[in-house]
Short mmCIF file of C-alpha atoms in Angstrom, two decimals:
data_model
loop_
_atom_site.label_atom_id
_atom_site.label_comp_id
_atom_site.label_asym_id
_atom_site.label_seq_id
_atom_site.Cartn_x
_atom_site.Cartn_y
_atom_site.Cartn_z
CA MET A 1 0.00 0.00 0.00
CA THR A 2 1.28 3.47 -0.89
CA ARG A 3 1.91 5.57 2.19
CA LYS A 4 -0.39 8.58 2.25
CA ILE A 5 1.20 11.82 3.42
CA PHE A 6 -0.59 13.90 6.03
CA PRO A 7 -1.12 17.58 5.19
CA ILE A 8 0.91 18.69 8.22
CA PRO A 9 3.54 16.70 10.18
CA LEU A 10 2.01 14.44 12.84
CA ALA A 11 3.95 12.70 15.60
CA ALA A 12 1.48 9.80 15.25
CA PRO A 13 -1.79 9.43 13.29
CA VAL A 14 -3.96 9.64 16.42
CA ALA A 15 -6.24 12.69 16.52
CA LEU A 16 -8.51 14.28 19.10
CA ALA A 17 -12.04 14.67 17.75
CA PRO A 18 -13.77 18.06 17.71
CA MET A 19 -16.38 17.96 20.47
CA SER A 20 -18.62 20.94 21.14
CA GLY A 21 -18.20 22.30 24.65
CA ILE A 22 -15.33 19.89 25.34
CA THR A 23 -12.28 20.35 23.11
CA ASP A 24 -11.66 23.94 24.15
CA LEU A 25 -8.14 25.29 24.58
CA PRO A 26 -7.64 24.08 28.20
CA PHE A 27 -8.63 20.50 27.35
CA ARG A 28 -6.51 20.47 24.19
CA GLN A 29 -3.55 21.74 26.19
CA VAL A 30 -3.92 18.93 28.72
CA VAL A 31 -4.25 16.29 25.99
CA GLY A 32 -1.30 17.77 24.10
CA ARG A 33 0.86 17.66 27.18
CA PHE A 34 0.56 13.87 27.30
CA GLY A 35 1.07 13.59 23.56
CA ALA A 36 -1.19 13.50 20.51
CA GLY A 37 -0.88 13.48 16.76
CA LEU A 38 -3.50 16.12 16.01
CA LEU A 39 -5.80 18.26 18.12
CA VAL A 40 -9.02 19.60 16.61
CA SER A 41 -10.94 22.50 18.12
CA GLU A 42 -14.61 22.56 18.92
CA MET A 43 -16.80 23.15 15.92
CA ILE A 44 -17.22 26.87 15.40
CA ALA A 45 -20.14 28.35 13.48
CA SER A 46 -18.76 30.47 10.66
CA GLY A 47 -21.30 33.23 11.21
CA GLU A 48 -20.39 33.53 14.88
CA ILE A 49 -16.67 33.93 14.37
CA VAL A 50 -17.11 36.40 11.51
CA THR A 51 -19.53 38.66 13.39
CA ALA A 52 -17.93 38.34 16.85
CA ARG A 53 -16.61 41.60 18.28
CA PRO A 54 -12.82 41.26 18.63
CA THR A 55 -12.72 43.29 21.86
CA ARG A 56 -14.77 40.72 23.75
CA ARG A 57 -14.15 37.02 24.25
CA THR A 58 -17.13 35.11 22.91
CA ALA A 59 -17.62 31.38 22.99
CA SER A 60 -16.72 31.19 19.30
CA GLN A 61 -13.52 33.18 19.76
CA ALA A 62 -12.52 30.92 22.63
CA ARG A 63 -13.00 27.84 20.47
CA ALA A 64 -10.79 29.24 17.76
CA GLU A 65 -7.79 30.00 19.97
CA ILE A 66 -4.86 27.83 19.00
CA GLY A 67 -2.45 27.62 21.92
CA ASP A 68 1.07 26.31 21.47
CA PHE A 69 0.44 22.79 20.14
CA ALA A 70 1.79 22.79 16.59
CA ALA A 71 -0.54 20.16 15.11
CA THR A 72 -3.87 21.89 15.76
CA SER A 73 -6.80 22.26 13.40
CA VAL A 74 -9.75 24.64 13.72
CA GLN A 75 -13.08 23.20 12.61
CA ILE A 76 -15.65 25.49 11.06
CA ALA A 77 -19.28 24.87 10.12
CA GLY A 78 -21.89 26.65 8.05
CA ARG A 79 -23.78 26.72 4.79
CA ALA A 80 -22.83 30.11 3.32
CA PRO A 81 -19.65 29.94 1.21
CA ASP A 82 -18.66 33.57 1.85
CA LEU A 83 -18.97 33.23 5.63
CA MET A 84 -17.09 29.94 5.60
CA ALA A 85 -14.30 31.57 3.61
CA GLN A 86 -14.10 34.50 6.03
CA ALA A 87 -14.11 32.16 9.05
CA ALA A 88 -11.30 30.11 7.53
CA ARG A 89 -9.22 33.25 6.98
CA ILE A 90 -9.77 34.32 10.59
CA ALA A 91 -8.68 30.88 11.83
CA GLN A 92 -5.59 31.06 9.64
CA ASP A 93 -4.80 34.56 10.87
CA GLN A 94 -5.05 33.31 14.46
CA GLY A 95 -2.36 30.76 13.69
CA ALA A 96 -4.28 27.63 12.72
CA PRO A 97 -1.97 25.41 10.64
CA MET A 98 -5.01 23.58 9.25
CA VAL A 99 -8.74 24.23 8.80
CA ASP A 100 -11.38 21.50 8.94
CA ILE A 101 -14.87 21.69 7.42
CA ASN A 102 -17.66 20.09 9.45
CA MET A 103 -20.05 17.92 7.47
CA GLY A 104 -20.61 15.37 10.23
CA CYS A 105 -22.37 17.02 13.16
CA PRO A 106 -25.79 15.35 13.62
CA ALA A 107 -27.21 17.83 16.15
CA LYS A 108 -30.70 19.04 15.28
CA LYS A 109 -29.86 22.72 15.74
CA VAL A 110 -26.95 22.34 13.29
CA VAL A 111 -28.74 20.15 10.77
CA GLY A 112 -31.82 22.37 11.03
CA GLY A 113 -29.70 25.22 9.73
CA ALA A 114 -28.63 23.08 6.76
CA SER A 115 -25.10 22.73 8.16
CA GLY A 116 -23.12 19.78 9.49
CA SER A 117 -24.27 16.41 8.21
CA ALA A 118 -27.23 18.01 6.41
CA LEU A 119 -24.74 18.96 3.71
CA MET A 120 -24.46 15.30 2.78
CA ARG A 121 -27.94 15.65 1.29
CA ASP A 122 -26.75 18.56 -0.85
CA PRO A 123 -23.35 17.63 -2.29
CA ASP A 124 -23.36 20.56 -4.72
CA LEU A 125 -23.65 23.07 -1.87
CA ALA A 126 -21.05 21.11 0.09
CA LEU A 127 -18.62 21.42 -2.81
CA ARG A 128 -19.27 25.15 -3.12
CA LEU A 129 -18.27 25.47 0.54
CA VAL A 130 -15.14 23.43 -0.10
CA ASP A 131 -14.23 25.58 -3.10
CA ALA A 132 -14.70 28.78 -1.09
CA VAL A 133 -12.65 27.65 1.90
CA VAL A 134 -9.82 26.16 -0.14
CA ALA A 135 -9.56 29.37 -2.18
CA ALA A 136 -9.60 31.57 0.94
CA VAL A 137 -6.58 30.16 2.81
CA ASP A 138 -3.04 29.00 2.24
CA VAL A 139 -3.11 26.31 4.93
CA PRO A 140 -4.38 22.77 4.20
CA VAL A 141 -8.14 22.25 4.33
CA THR A 142 -9.61 18.96 5.54
CA LEU A 143 -13.13 17.57 5.75
CA LYS A 144 -14.97 15.56 8.42
CA MET A 145 -18.18 13.75 7.54
CA ARG A 146 -20.26 10.66 8.18
CA LEU A 147 -20.98 7.65 6.00
CA GLY A 148 -24.04 9.41 4.65
CA TRP A 149 -27.37 10.84 5.68
CA ASP A 150 -29.02 7.45 6.28
CA ALA A 151 -28.82 3.84 5.10
CA GLU A 152 -30.36 4.85 1.77
CA LEU A 153 -27.85 7.65 1.11
CA LEU A 154 -24.32 6.39 1.78
CA ASN A 155 -22.58 8.93 -0.42
CA ALA A 156 -19.36 9.64 1.50
CA PRO A 157 -17.13 8.07 -1.23
CA GLN A 158 -18.68 10.18 -3.97
CA ILE A 159 -18.44 13.39 -1.96
CA ALA A 160 -14.87 12.58 -0.95
CA ARG A 161 -13.81 12.02 -4.55
CA ARG A 162 -15.21 15.39 -5.60
CA ALA A 163 -13.83 17.16 -2.52
CA GLU A 164 -10.33 15.80 -3.14
CA SER A 165 -10.46 17.19 -6.68
CA ALA A 166 -11.44 20.54 -5.14
CA GLY A 167 -8.38 20.57 -2.91
CA ILE A 168 -9.24 18.74 0.33
CA LYS A 169 -6.05 17.22 1.79
CA MET A 170 -7.46 14.76 4.35
CA PHE A 171 -10.78 13.24 5.39
CA THR A 172 -12.13 12.03 8.71
CA ILE A 173 -15.06 9.65 8.48
CA HIS A 174 -17.31 8.81 11.42
CA GLY A 175 -18.54 5.28 10.92
CA ARG A 176 -22.23 6.12 11.33
CA THR A 177 -24.88 7.89 9.29
CA ARG A 178 -26.55 11.05 10.49
CA ALA A 179 -29.74 9.09 11.10
CA GLN A 180 -27.89 6.93 13.64
CA PHE A 181 -26.61 9.89 15.68
CA TYR A 182 -24.45 7.96 18.18
CA GLN A 183 -26.63 4.87 18.41
CA GLY A 184 -25.50 1.37 17.55
CA ALA A 185 -21.88 0.59 16.74
CA ALA A 186 -19.63 2.50 14.39
CA ASP A 187 -19.14 0.58 11.14
CA TRP A 188 -15.41 0.87 10.49
CA ARG A 189 -15.63 -1.49 7.51
CA ALA A 190 -17.97 0.99 5.78
CA ILE A 191 -15.19 3.62 5.85
CA LYS A 192 -13.09 1.54 3.45
CA PRO A 193 -14.91 2.68 0.27
CA VAL A 194 -13.89 6.25 1.12
CA VAL A 195 -10.27 5.16 1.62
CA GLU A 196 -10.37 3.48 -1.80
CA ALA A 197 -12.00 6.50 -3.46
CA VAL A 198 -9.27 9.03 -2.65
CA SER A 199 -5.50 9.29 -2.68
CA VAL A 200 -5.18 11.49 0.42
CA PRO A 201 -5.23 10.17 4.03
CA VAL A 202 -8.49 9.11 5.65
CA ILE A 203 -8.93 9.02 9.43
CA ALA A 204 -11.37 6.55 11.02
CA ASN A 205 -13.61 7.89 13.78
CA GLY A 206 -16.30 6.44 16.04
CA ASP A 207 -16.18 4.16 19.11
CA ILE A 208 -12.39 4.20 19.35
CA THR A 209 -11.76 3.98 23.07
CA ASP A 210 -8.46 2.09 23.43
CA ALA A 211 -5.61 0.54 21.45
CA ILE A 212 -7.62 -2.61 20.74
CA SER A 213 -10.51 -0.75 19.11
CA ALA A 214 -8.06 1.56 17.31
CA ARG A 215 -6.25 -1.41 15.81
CA GLN A 216 -9.53 -2.99 14.72
CA ALA A 217 -10.72 0.26 13.16
CA LEU A 218 -7.50 0.54 11.15
CA ALA A 219 -7.66 -3.08 10.00
CA LEU A 220 -11.29 -2.94 8.89
CA SER A 221 -11.22 0.50 7.30
CA GLY A 222 -7.76 0.62 5.82
CA ALA A 223 -7.55 4.16 7.18
CA ALA A 224 -4.28 5.98 7.74
CA GLY A 225 -5.08 6.89 11.33
CA VAL A 226 -7.72 7.13 14.02
CA MET A 227 -9.63 9.88 15.78
CA VAL A 228 -10.61 9.59 19.45
CA GLY A 229 -13.61 11.42 20.85
CA ARG A 230 -15.64 10.55 23.92
CA GLY A 231 -13.09 7.96 25.05
CA ALA A 232 -10.72 10.80 26.00
CA GLN A 233 -13.20 12.36 28.42
CA GLY A 234 -11.63 12.00 31.85
CA ARG A 235 -8.62 10.31 30.22
CA PRO A 236 -6.61 13.00 28.43
CA TRP A 237 -3.67 10.60 28.20
CA LEU A 238 -5.62 8.14 26.01
CA LEU A 239 -4.34 9.44 22.66
CA ALA A 240 -0.74 9.11 23.79
CA GLN A 241 -1.51 5.65 25.16
CA ILE A 242 -2.96 4.51 21.82
CA ALA A 243 -0.06 6.05 19.90
CA ALA A 244 2.45 4.24 22.10
CA GLU A 245 0.79 0.86 21.64
CA LEU A 246 0.18 1.18 17.90
CA TYR A 247 3.11 3.23 16.70
CA GLY A 248 5.80 2.75 19.32
CA SER A 249 5.92 6.33 20.56
CA GLN A 250 6.75 7.06 24.18
CA ALA A 251 4.13 5.70 26.56
CA PRO A 252 2.54 8.31 28.82
CA GLU A 253 2.78 8.12 32.58
CA ILE A 254 -0.84 7.67 33.57
CA PRO A 255 -1.46 9.64 36.78
CA SER A 256 -3.18 8.20 39.81
CA GLY A 257 -3.59 9.19 43.43
CA ALA A 258 -2.00 12.52 44.28
CA ALA A 259 -0.66 12.95 40.73
CA LEU A 260 -4.16 12.62 39.27
CA ALA A 261 -5.58 15.08 41.80
CA GLU A 262 -2.83 17.53 40.88
CA LEU A 263 -3.58 17.16 37.16
CA VAL A 264 -7.32 17.64 37.63
CA ALA A 265 -6.76 20.65 39.89
CA GLU A 266 -4.50 22.23 37.27
CA HIS A 267 -7.02 21.57 34.48
CA TYR A 268 -9.77 23.02 36.69
CA GLN A 269 -7.80 26.20 37.31
CA MET A 270 -6.99 26.52 33.61
CA ILE A 271 -10.72 26.42 32.84
CA LEU A 272 -11.49 29.11 35.43
CA GLU A 273 -8.75 31.34 34.07
CA PHE A 274 -9.82 30.82 30.46
CA TYR A 275 -13.56 31.42 30.89
CA GLY A 276 -13.62 33.49 34.06
CA PRO A 277 -14.82 32.23 37.46
CA GLU A 278 -18.58 32.25 36.89
CA LEU A 279 -18.74 30.52 33.50
CA GLY A 280 -15.64 28.47 34.28
CA LEU A 281 -17.28 26.82 37.29
CA ARG A 282 -20.08 25.56 35.08
CA VAL A 283 -17.86 24.48 32.20
CA ALA A 284 -15.54 22.57 34.54
CA ARG A 285 -18.24 20.39 36.10
CA LYS A 286 -18.53 17.94 33.22
CA HIS A 287 -14.76 17.45 33.18
CA LEU A 288 -14.69 16.85 36.93
CA GLY A 289 -17.44 14.27 36.53
CA TRP A 290 -15.56 12.44 33.78
CA TYR A 291 -12.34 12.41 35.78
CA ILE A 292 -14.12 10.98 38.81
CA ASP A 293 -15.95 8.37 36.73
CA ALA A 294 -12.74 7.28 35.01
CA ALA A 295 -10.99 6.99 38.38
CA HIS A 296 -13.95 5.07 39.89
CA GLY A 297 -14.06 7.77 42.53
CA SER A 298 -16.68 8.75 45.07
CA ALA A 299 -20.20 9.06 43.68
CA ASP A 300 -21.26 11.04 46.75
CA LEU A 301 -18.51 13.62 46.37
CA ARG A 302 -19.12 13.72 42.63
CA ALA A 303 -22.70 14.79 43.28
CA ILE A 304 -21.53 17.48 45.67
CA LEU A 305 -18.93 18.82 43.25
CA MET A 306 -21.54 19.11 40.50
CA ARG A 307 -23.35 21.69 42.67
CA GLU A 308 -20.43 23.35 44.44
CA LYS A 309 -19.96 27.05 43.66
CA SER A 310 -16.72 27.62 45.55
CA ALA A 311 -13.54 26.89 43.60
CA GLU A 312 -11.61 26.59 46.85
CA ARG A 313 -13.93 23.90 48.19
CA VAL A 314 -13.81 22.02 44.89
CA LEU A 315 -10.02 21.96 44.97
CA ALA A 316 -10.04 20.81 48.60
CA MET A 317 -12.37 17.89 47.82
CA LEU A 318 -10.65 16.64 44.67
CA PRO A 319 -8.17 14.19 46.29
CA SER A 320 -10.97 12.44 48.16
CA ALA A 321 -13.35 12.51 45.20
CA LEU A 322 -10.79 10.90 42.91
CA SER A 323 -9.81 8.12 45.31
CA PRO A 324 -11.01 4.77 43.88
CA GLN A 325 -13.92 3.28 45.76
CA ARG A 326 -13.74 -0.39 46.72
CA ASN A 327 -17.37 -1.20 47.24
CA ALA A 328 -18.32 -4.85 47.15
CA ALA A 329 -20.06 -6.03 44.00
#
């Protein structure tokens, strides 16, 4: 098999999926510290970033911030070619080495606006967006989509072939249709027709939660790499762990005990600093919950932390909350 070259250098072909409300700059920084091939920002609506006032941090501006991890991509979404082009230029100007177009989000509010995976029902509009974004920036442009709209419209290979001709340098395919949302199991084998349709790299996405599932996804899809989403929640070291087992990179030191509490406390403080104390307290709660769940920590303290409004009390309770519980089965 001919080796397919990634559009920017990657330490390993293991990517962090764009997840709305999750893959903000603080989380990407924590994941990048352990090691990752590629970090992708939250999806950002093109209209929001274009119309946002630059003197005030908005949610969309926060999503687009790059940080210091070299292999970072900013994902944009929309249905208006001119706004998508402007958003891509803004992302490039902010330092993004790569821009990703979202054609995979299944959320009703996104699809209802004819964006995200709704574009798979309108390939001509999708290609106009691709043309506009590719023409607007000098950095590589990539595309993330699903297998199709539903079982009757599995058109990812056809769209990918046209998008490659228009200048797309890499694809990420989630192994479900839009109609499935996140139900059932991702069909990694169904990604293979996309791999065979294009000459650029394809990344397999969906239900990749460890090295075993990553290896299976690669074998069944023939993809050049994998993308990890929900599996990294509460386990920011997971990408580095998968990369070490599949590609021989340095294995991360997985924190536990006091080291885990220190990591979570640092991530918590990064969130508060990034968003401000009021919004930060709310944003941080889901991350605290995932950390505690992954550590099999205290359910009682987890419930308390989800309501706690004092950052000082949260930090004081973290070591106890993260201590594994040994309840009898």
